[in-house]
Structures are given as C-alpha cells and as structure tokens.
Amino acid sequence: MCQHQPPCPSADSADREAARLTVHHPEQGWSLLCNGVLLFEDTGELLPDGQIIAPHRPSAGRIMKVA
C-alpha cells in the first residue's frame, strides 16, 4: 500500500501511528494513514483488519511537567 521511501510502518507494527497522513478530516475527528489505519481524534484506532485499538491518551496522573 505504501509507496514512500523508506516505507511507512505497517498497520500491525508498534509504531503504526508514524505512517504518513493520506486523508485528514479534523472537522470530523479522523485521519487515514498511509498504512490503512484510521486514527481518531480521541487517539483510538481502527486497523485495516477491523481490530479496534482503544484510545490511549495519558491520564492526568501520568502527564509529565516540564520545568
């Protein structure tokens, strides 16, 4: 699917979110990555095989403060 050099990470790799955007609809809250992953504004994902990845934003207790 990906024509980039070097190729984007595949949909089943841990760094799949590093793939390039192909379609971006911020007004609707989603983007389509080059590897076929639908990435949602709430950080949830829908993989090309139909697998759902729950939103994974850091919780308020895990946010690091920069001094």
Short mmCIF file of N, CA, C and O in Angstrom, two decimals:
data_model
loop_
_atom_site.label_atom_id
_atom_site.label_comp_id
_atom_site.label_asym_id
_atom_site.label_seq_id
_atom_site.Cartn_x
_atom_site.Cartn_y
_atom_site.Cartn_z
N MET A 1 0.82 -1.19 0.00
CA MET A 1 0.00 0.00 0.00
C MET A 1 0.87 1.26 0.00
O MET A 1 0.62 2.18 -0.73
N CYS A 2 1.92 1.30 0.80
CA CYS A 2 2.76 2.48 0.94
C CYS A 2 3.77 2.56 -0.20
O CYS A 2 4.47 1.61 -0.49
N GLN A 3 3.86 3.75 -0.78
CA GLN A 3 4.83 3.98 -1.87
C GLN A 3 6.00 4.86 -1.41
O GLN A 3 6.84 5.23 -2.22
N HIS A 4 6.04 5.21 -0.12
CA HIS A 4 7.09 6.10 0.39
C HIS A 4 8.41 5.36 0.55
O HIS A 4 8.44 4.16 0.74
N GLN A 5 9.50 6.13 0.50
CA GLN A 5 10.84 5.59 0.74
C GLN A 5 11.49 6.41 1.83
O GLN A 5 11.62 7.62 1.66
N PRO A 6 11.86 5.86 2.93
CA PRO A 6 11.62 4.47 3.33
C PRO A 6 10.13 4.25 3.58
O PRO A 6 9.40 5.19 3.87
N PRO A 7 9.68 3.00 3.48
CA PRO A 7 8.26 2.71 3.64
C PRO A 7 7.76 3.05 5.04
O PRO A 7 8.50 2.97 6.02
N CYS A 8 6.50 3.42 5.12
CA CYS A 8 5.87 3.70 6.41
C CYS A 8 5.72 2.40 7.20
O CYS A 8 5.66 1.32 6.62
N PRO A 9 5.62 2.52 8.54
CA PRO A 9 5.41 1.31 9.35
C PRO A 9 4.09 0.64 8.97
O PRO A 9 3.12 1.32 8.62
N SER A 10 4.05 -0.66 9.03
CA SER A 10 2.83 -1.39 8.68
C SER A 10 1.78 -1.21 9.77
O SER A 10 2.07 -0.78 10.88
N ALA A 11 0.55 -1.56 9.44
CA ALA A 11 -0.57 -1.41 10.37
C ALA A 11 -0.43 -2.29 11.60
O ALA A 11 -0.99 -1.99 12.65
N ASP A 12 0.32 -3.37 11.51
CA ASP A 12 0.47 -4.28 12.66
C ASP A 12 1.75 -4.03 13.46
O ASP A 12 2.04 -4.74 14.41
N SER A 13 2.51 -2.99 13.10
CA SER A 13 3.73 -2.70 13.86
C SER A 13 3.41 -1.76 15.03
O SER A 13 2.41 -1.04 15.02
N ALA A 14 4.26 -1.77 16.03
CA ALA A 14 4.05 -0.96 17.24
C ALA A 14 4.08 0.54 16.93
O ALA A 14 3.40 1.32 17.60
N ASP A 15 4.82 0.95 15.92
CA ASP A 15 4.92 2.38 15.59
C ASP A 15 4.03 2.77 14.40
O ASP A 15 4.33 3.68 13.66
N ARG A 16 2.90 2.08 14.24
CA ARG A 16 1.99 2.31 13.11
C ARG A 16 1.53 3.75 12.99
O ARG A 16 1.23 4.24 11.92
N GLU A 17 1.46 4.50 14.11
CA GLU A 17 1.00 5.88 14.08
C GLU A 17 2.00 6.82 13.41
O GLU A 17 1.68 7.97 13.12
N ALA A 18 3.22 6.34 13.13
CA ALA A 18 4.23 7.15 12.47
C ALA A 18 4.06 7.19 10.96
O ALA A 18 4.77 7.94 10.28
N ALA A 19 3.10 6.43 10.43
CA ALA A 19 2.85 6.46 8.98
C ALA A 19 2.33 7.84 8.57
O ALA A 19 1.76 8.57 9.38
N ARG A 20 2.54 8.17 7.32
CA ARG A 20 2.12 9.48 6.81
C ARG A 20 0.60 9.55 6.65
O ARG A 20 -0.06 8.56 6.36
N LEU A 21 0.07 10.77 6.80
CA LEU A 21 -1.36 11.01 6.58
C LEU A 21 -1.65 10.96 5.09
O LEU A 21 -0.90 11.50 4.28
N THR A 22 -2.75 10.32 4.72
CA THR A 22 -3.20 10.37 3.33
C THR A 22 -4.48 11.18 3.21
O THR A 22 -4.69 11.86 2.22
N VAL A 23 -5.33 11.11 4.24
CA VAL A 23 -6.57 11.88 4.29
C VAL A 23 -6.70 12.41 5.71
O VAL A 23 -6.50 11.66 6.67
N HIS A 24 -7.05 13.68 5.84
CA HIS A 24 -7.16 14.30 7.16
C HIS A 24 -8.47 15.09 7.22
O HIS A 24 -8.69 15.98 6.40
N HIS A 25 -9.33 14.73 8.15
CA HIS A 25 -10.61 15.42 8.34
C HIS A 25 -10.75 15.84 9.80
O HIS A 25 -11.50 15.23 10.56
N PRO A 26 -10.04 16.89 10.22
CA PRO A 26 -10.11 17.31 11.63
C PRO A 26 -11.51 17.73 12.05
O PRO A 26 -11.89 17.55 13.21
N GLU A 27 -12.30 18.24 11.11
CA GLU A 27 -13.66 18.65 11.44
C GLU A 27 -14.54 17.45 11.78
O GLU A 27 -15.55 17.58 12.47
N GLN A 28 -14.15 16.26 11.32
CA GLN A 28 -14.89 15.03 11.62
C GLN A 28 -14.17 14.18 12.67
O GLN A 28 -14.71 13.19 13.13
N GLY A 29 -12.93 14.55 13.00
CA GLY A 29 -12.21 13.88 14.07
C GLY A 29 -11.48 12.62 13.67
O GLY A 29 -11.20 11.77 14.51
N TRP A 30 -11.10 12.47 12.38
CA TRP A 30 -10.37 11.27 11.98
C TRP A 30 -9.38 11.59 10.87
O TRP A 30 -9.48 12.59 10.18
N SER A 31 -8.41 10.67 10.75
CA SER A 31 -7.41 10.74 9.69
C SER A 31 -7.13 9.32 9.21
O SER A 31 -7.22 8.37 9.97
N LEU A 32 -6.79 9.20 7.93
CA LEU A 32 -6.40 7.92 7.36
C LEU A 32 -4.90 7.95 7.12
O LEU A 32 -4.39 8.87 6.47
N LEU A 33 -4.20 6.98 7.68
CA LEU A 33 -2.76 6.90 7.50
C LEU A 33 -2.43 6.06 6.27
O LEU A 33 -3.26 5.27 5.80
N CYS A 34 -1.24 6.20 5.78
CA CYS A 34 -0.77 5.50 4.59
C CYS A 34 -0.87 3.98 4.72
O CYS A 34 -1.07 3.28 3.74
N ASN A 35 -0.76 3.47 5.93
CA ASN A 35 -0.80 2.03 6.15
C ASN A 35 -2.22 1.49 6.33
O ASN A 35 -2.41 0.33 6.67
N GLY A 36 -3.23 2.34 6.10
CA GLY A 36 -4.62 1.90 6.17
C GLY A 36 -5.26 2.04 7.53
O GLY A 36 -6.43 1.70 7.72
N VAL A 37 -4.55 2.57 8.50
CA VAL A 37 -5.08 2.76 9.85
C VAL A 37 -5.92 4.03 9.89
O VAL A 37 -5.49 5.08 9.41
N LEU A 38 -7.13 3.92 10.45
CA LEU A 38 -7.94 5.10 10.74
C LEU A 38 -7.58 5.56 12.14
O LEU A 38 -7.70 4.79 13.10
N LEU A 39 -7.12 6.77 12.25
CA LEU A 39 -6.69 7.33 13.52
C LEU A 39 -7.72 8.38 13.92
O LEU A 39 -8.02 9.29 13.16
N PHE A 40 -8.28 8.22 15.13
CA PHE A 40 -9.32 9.13 15.60
C PHE A 40 -8.76 10.17 16.55
O PHE A 40 -7.75 9.95 17.22
N GLU A 41 -9.45 11.30 16.62
CA GLU A 41 -9.04 12.42 17.45
C GLU A 41 -8.85 12.04 18.92
O GLU A 41 -8.01 12.60 19.60
N ASP A 42 -9.63 11.07 19.40
CA ASP A 42 -9.51 10.66 20.80
C ASP A 42 -8.37 9.67 21.01
O ASP A 42 -8.24 9.10 22.07
N THR A 43 -7.55 9.45 19.99
CA THR A 43 -6.39 8.55 19.93
C THR A 43 -6.76 7.09 19.77
O THR A 43 -5.90 6.23 19.82
N GLY A 44 -8.03 6.79 19.55
CA GLY A 44 -8.43 5.44 19.20
C GLY A 44 -8.05 5.16 17.76
O GLY A 44 -7.78 6.09 16.98
N GLU A 45 -8.02 3.88 17.40
CA GLU A 45 -7.63 3.50 16.04
C GLU A 45 -8.51 2.35 15.55
O GLU A 45 -8.99 1.55 16.34
N LEU A 46 -8.68 2.28 14.24
CA LEU A 46 -9.32 1.16 13.59
C LEU A 46 -8.32 0.64 12.57
O LEU A 46 -7.93 1.36 11.65
N LEU A 47 -7.88 -0.60 12.76
CA LEU A 47 -6.89 -1.19 11.87
C LEU A 47 -7.58 -1.75 10.63
O LEU A 47 -8.78 -2.03 10.65
N PRO A 48 -6.85 -1.93 9.53
CA PRO A 48 -7.44 -2.42 8.29
C PRO A 48 -8.14 -3.77 8.43
O PRO A 48 -9.10 -4.05 7.70
N ASP A 49 -7.72 -4.60 9.38
CA ASP A 49 -8.36 -5.91 9.57
C ASP A 49 -9.61 -5.83 10.44
O ASP A 49 -10.21 -6.85 10.76
N GLY A 50 -10.00 -4.61 10.86
CA GLY A 50 -11.19 -4.43 11.69
C GLY A 50 -10.92 -4.39 13.18
O GLY A 50 -11.82 -4.13 13.97
N GLN A 51 -9.68 -4.63 13.58
CA GLN A 51 -9.34 -4.59 15.00
C GLN A 51 -9.45 -3.17 15.52
O GLN A 51 -9.03 -2.21 14.87
N ILE A 52 -10.02 -3.02 16.72
CA ILE A 52 -10.19 -1.72 17.36
C ILE A 52 -9.11 -1.54 18.42
O ILE A 52 -8.90 -2.43 19.24
N ILE A 53 -8.44 -0.41 18.38
CA ILE A 53 -7.47 -0.04 19.40
C ILE A 53 -8.10 1.07 20.22
O ILE A 53 -8.45 2.13 19.68
N ALA A 54 -8.29 0.82 21.51
CA ALA A 54 -8.93 1.80 22.38
C ALA A 54 -8.09 3.07 22.48
O ALA A 54 -6.87 3.03 22.33
N PRO A 55 -8.74 4.20 22.76
CA PRO A 55 -7.99 5.44 22.97
C PRO A 55 -6.91 5.25 24.03
O PRO A 55 -7.12 4.53 25.00
N HIS A 56 -5.77 5.89 23.81
CA HIS A 56 -4.65 5.70 24.73
C HIS A 56 -3.97 7.02 25.08
O HIS A 56 -2.76 7.13 25.04
N ARG A 57 -4.78 7.99 25.44
CA ARG A 57 -4.23 9.25 25.93
C ARG A 57 -3.65 9.03 27.32
O ARG A 57 -4.17 8.22 28.08
N PRO A 58 -2.61 9.77 27.67
CA PRO A 58 -2.07 9.63 29.03
C PRO A 58 -3.08 10.17 30.04
O PRO A 58 -3.78 11.14 29.76
N SER A 59 -3.18 9.52 31.18
CA SER A 59 -4.07 10.01 32.22
C SER A 59 -3.46 11.23 32.89
O SER A 59 -2.26 11.48 32.78
N ALA A 60 -4.26 12.00 33.60
CA ALA A 60 -3.81 13.23 34.24
C ALA A 60 -2.65 12.95 35.21
O ALA A 60 -1.75 13.77 35.37
N GLY A 61 -2.65 11.78 35.83
CA GLY A 61 -1.58 11.44 36.76
C GLY A 61 -0.28 11.09 36.09
O GLY A 61 0.76 11.07 36.72
N ARG A 62 -0.32 10.81 34.78
CA ARG A 62 0.89 10.39 34.08
C ARG A 62 1.50 11.49 33.23
O ARG A 62 2.52 11.28 32.60
N ILE A 63 0.87 12.64 33.18
CA ILE A 63 1.39 13.74 32.36
C ILE A 63 2.65 14.29 33.02
O ILE A 63 2.67 14.60 34.20
N MET A 64 3.71 14.40 32.24
CA MET A 64 4.97 14.91 32.75
C MET A 64 4.96 16.43 32.68
O MET A 64 4.53 17.01 31.69
N LYS A 65 5.43 17.06 33.71
CA LYS A 65 5.53 18.51 33.74
C LYS A 65 6.93 18.92 33.35
O LYS A 65 7.90 18.33 33.77
N VAL A 66 7.00 19.95 32.51
CA VAL A 66 8.30 20.47 32.09
C VAL A 66 8.59 21.71 32.92
O VAL A 66 7.77 22.61 33.05
N ALA A 67 9.75 21.74 33.52
CA ALA A 67 10.12 22.87 34.40
C ALA A 67 10.60 24.05 33.60
O ALA A 67 11.04 23.97 32.52
#
